[in-house]
Amino acid sequence: MEKFSFKNQLENLVRNPENHGYLLAVSGGADSMVLASLFQGLGLTYQVAHINYKLRGEDSDLDQKTVQDFCEKNHIPFHLYEVSEKDKKPENSIQLWARELRYRFFREIQDQEKLEFLVTAHHLNDQLETFIINLSKASGINGLSGIPACSNKTLRPLLSFSKKEIYEYAEENHIDFREDLSNKKSDYLRNKIRNEIVPKLLETNDHFLENFKKSSSYLNQTREFVSQQIDAIEHQLTIPNNDYIILSRDRLSLESDFVKFEILKKYGFDKEEEIPKIFISENGSTFFSKKFQLIIGRNELIFTDKNAEVITRDEILVMENFDDSQNSVSINLADMVEKNLVVPTNFEWSLDAATLQFPLHLRKLRNGDIFYPLGFSGKKKVSKFLRDEKLSVTIRTKTWILCDGNNTVVGILPFRQDKRFVASKETKLLLRIYFKDQEFQ
């Protein structure tokens, strides 16, 4: 391992490394201390972050001192997070808790100091351990490809170097570091693999790690190729729409289970037992992931951003109150909803203003909406009415509902009025609601 070869690895990850700022995650171990020394030797702009988890008593404090001394000696800004009772250390899942805590701290420092990249000291042995862990989980090609060298503004420039090379570099360059003796215990899965399985694998072949590095590179190339093919298939299945992401349900159903999984996983639907349900569910069914709502259409899969739900609740004021001095008032809705009306059909409704509570407003469909459709004998759910009209899900989700001051449905634009408010021969206060591109002559 040489400074020159490390620089090449870094340049493969980021163009013109000298033009960027970095935050190095340094624990005090050989790998992260070598990483810091390499950055120092290249004269790059960087700062250091360290977490003292207070898990190993004096050893934790000595780790901190090692990192802090290096930073003071080389005039490097040093950021420390000391775990305390407020962090509520759990009895179980210590590793997951520690990971979430440190990355939250790292991102805060990045934002505060305007440092573009986070750099960690993951190396080739870490990559092998991750491969074995993911192999045991049946995680597919993405998992077997291991730790990415660059992801989410996080760089891992040591991934091509073995632990042995890192130790040798530290010894040759007199780099101080600390050994975490807890890693010698096989109490966690990764430690068990590191201490018991990897050594046996390395004994089988003098070139095992080098061959694994080549295999890992081939897997990454394969993953990139597959990803490009999945993107191409998804593009072919996409139905153009300005408001939603819509895929052809029928055409996707003909693809392999692998393709279905890879495409739906992009939207957070990554549970294998859930995916078959998506293709047999009734029209109008919904599924939810962390970010998306999936609405099942007859021939469509419609993905909407859950955070955009607020937009569908926007209301448009139609009429504040009715002037009793006028016997008849006409309102053209074209200026209000012309660009948003999914079925821009001319229509005219005659309403008995005396039966209405003002103000009148337009809004989108809500759960539980009912009305008494003109031409029917009783009440009906608005959602069922729209389904019975054989309207696509995209039209149903964008349909405007005319409501009165009590939020009672007066009509569904442009499909049907509620018969309770229809004008009759006895009507004295007539309200005419219509849609027309130009005013009636």
Coordinates of N, CA, C and O in Angstrom, one line a residue, residues 138-140 142 230 252 255-273 275 279:
A138 N -29.6 -14.1 1.9 CA -30.2 -14.2 0.6 C -30.6 -12.8 0.1 O -31.7 -12.6 -0.4
S139 N -29.6 -11.9 0.1 CA -29.9 -10.5 -0.2 C -29.8 -10.1 -1.7 O -30.0 -9.0 -2.0
G140 N -29.5 -11.1 -2.5 CA -29.4 -10.8 -3.9 C -28.2 -10.1 -4.4 O -27.2 -9.9 -3.6
N142 N -27.4 -7.0 -5.1 CA -27.1 -5.8 -4.5 C -26.3 -6.0 -3.2 O -25.3 -5.4 -2.8
I230 N -33.0 -2.7 -15.8 CA -34.2 -2.5 -15.1 C -34.8 -1.1 -15.4 O -36.0 -0.9 -15.6
L252 N -46.3 -5.1 -16.6 CA -45.3 -5.5 -15.5 C -45.6 -6.9 -15.0 O -44.7 -7.6 -14.6
E255 N -43.6 -9.6 -16.5 CA -42.2 -9.7 -16.3 C -41.9 -10.7 -15.2 O -42.8 -11.2 -14.5
S256 N -40.6 -11.1 -15.1 CA -40.2 -12.1 -14.1 C -40.4 -11.5 -12.7 O -40.5 -10.3 -12.5
D257 N -40.4 -12.4 -11.7 CA -40.5 -12.0 -10.3 C -39.3 -11.0 -10.0 O -39.5 -10.1 -9.2
F258 N -38.2 -11.3 -10.5 CA -37.0 -10.5 -10.2 C -37.2 -9.1 -10.7 O -36.9 -8.1 -10.0
V259 N -37.7 -8.9 -11.9 CA -37.9 -7.6 -12.5 C -39.0 -6.8 -11.7 O -38.9 -5.7 -11.4
K260 N -40.1 -7.5 -11.4 CA -41.1 -6.9 -10.5 C -40.6 -6.4 -9.2 O -40.8 -5.3 -8.8
F261 N -39.8 -7.2 -8.6 CA -39.2 -6.9 -7.3 C -38.3 -5.7 -7.4 O -38.4 -4.7 -6.6
E262 N -37.4 -5.7 -8.4 CA -36.4 -4.6 -8.6 C -37.1 -3.3 -8.9 O -36.7 -2.2 -8.4
I263 N -38.2 -3.3 -9.7 CA -38.9 -2.1 -10.0 C -39.7 -1.5 -8.8 O -39.6 -0.4 -8.4
L264 N -40.4 -2.4 -8.2 CA -41.3 -2.0 -7.0 C -40.4 -1.6 -5.8 O -40.9 -0.8 -5.0
K265 N -39.3 -2.2 -5.7 CA -38.4 -1.9 -4.6 C -38.0 -0.4 -4.6 O -37.7 0.2 -3.6
K266 N -37.9 0.2 -5.8 CA -37.5 1.6 -5.9 C -38.5 2.5 -5.2 O -38.1 3.6 -4.8
Y267 N -39.7 2.0 -5.0 CA -40.8 2.8 -4.4 C -41.1 2.3 -3.0 O -42.1 2.7 -2.4
G268 N -40.2 1.5 -2.5 CA -40.3 1.1 -1.1 C -41.1 -0.2 -0.9 O -41.3 -0.6 0.3
F269 N -41.6 -0.8 -2.0 CA -42.3 -2.0 -1.8 C -41.4 -3.2 -2.0 O -41.3 -3.8 -3.1
D270 N -40.7 -3.6 -1.0 CA -39.6 -4.6 -1.1 C -39.9 -5.9 -0.2 O -39.0 -6.6 0.0
K271 N -41.2 -6.1 0.1 CA -41.5 -7.3 0.8 C -42.0 -8.3 -0.2 O -43.0 -8.1 -0.8
E272 N -41.3 -9.4 -0.3 CA -41.6 -10.4 -1.3 C -43.0 -10.9 -1.2 O -43.7 -11.2 -2.2
E273 N -43.6 -11.1 0.0 CA -44.9 -11.6 0.2 C -46.0 -10.6 -0.3 O -47.1 -10.9 -0.5
I275 N -45.7 -8.4 -2.9 CA -45.7 -8.1 -4.3 C -46.7 -8.9 -5.1 O -47.5 -8.3 -5.9
F279 N -50.6 -7.5 -7.7 CA -51.1 -7.9 -9.0 C -52.4 -8.7 -9.0 O -53.0 -8.9 -10.1

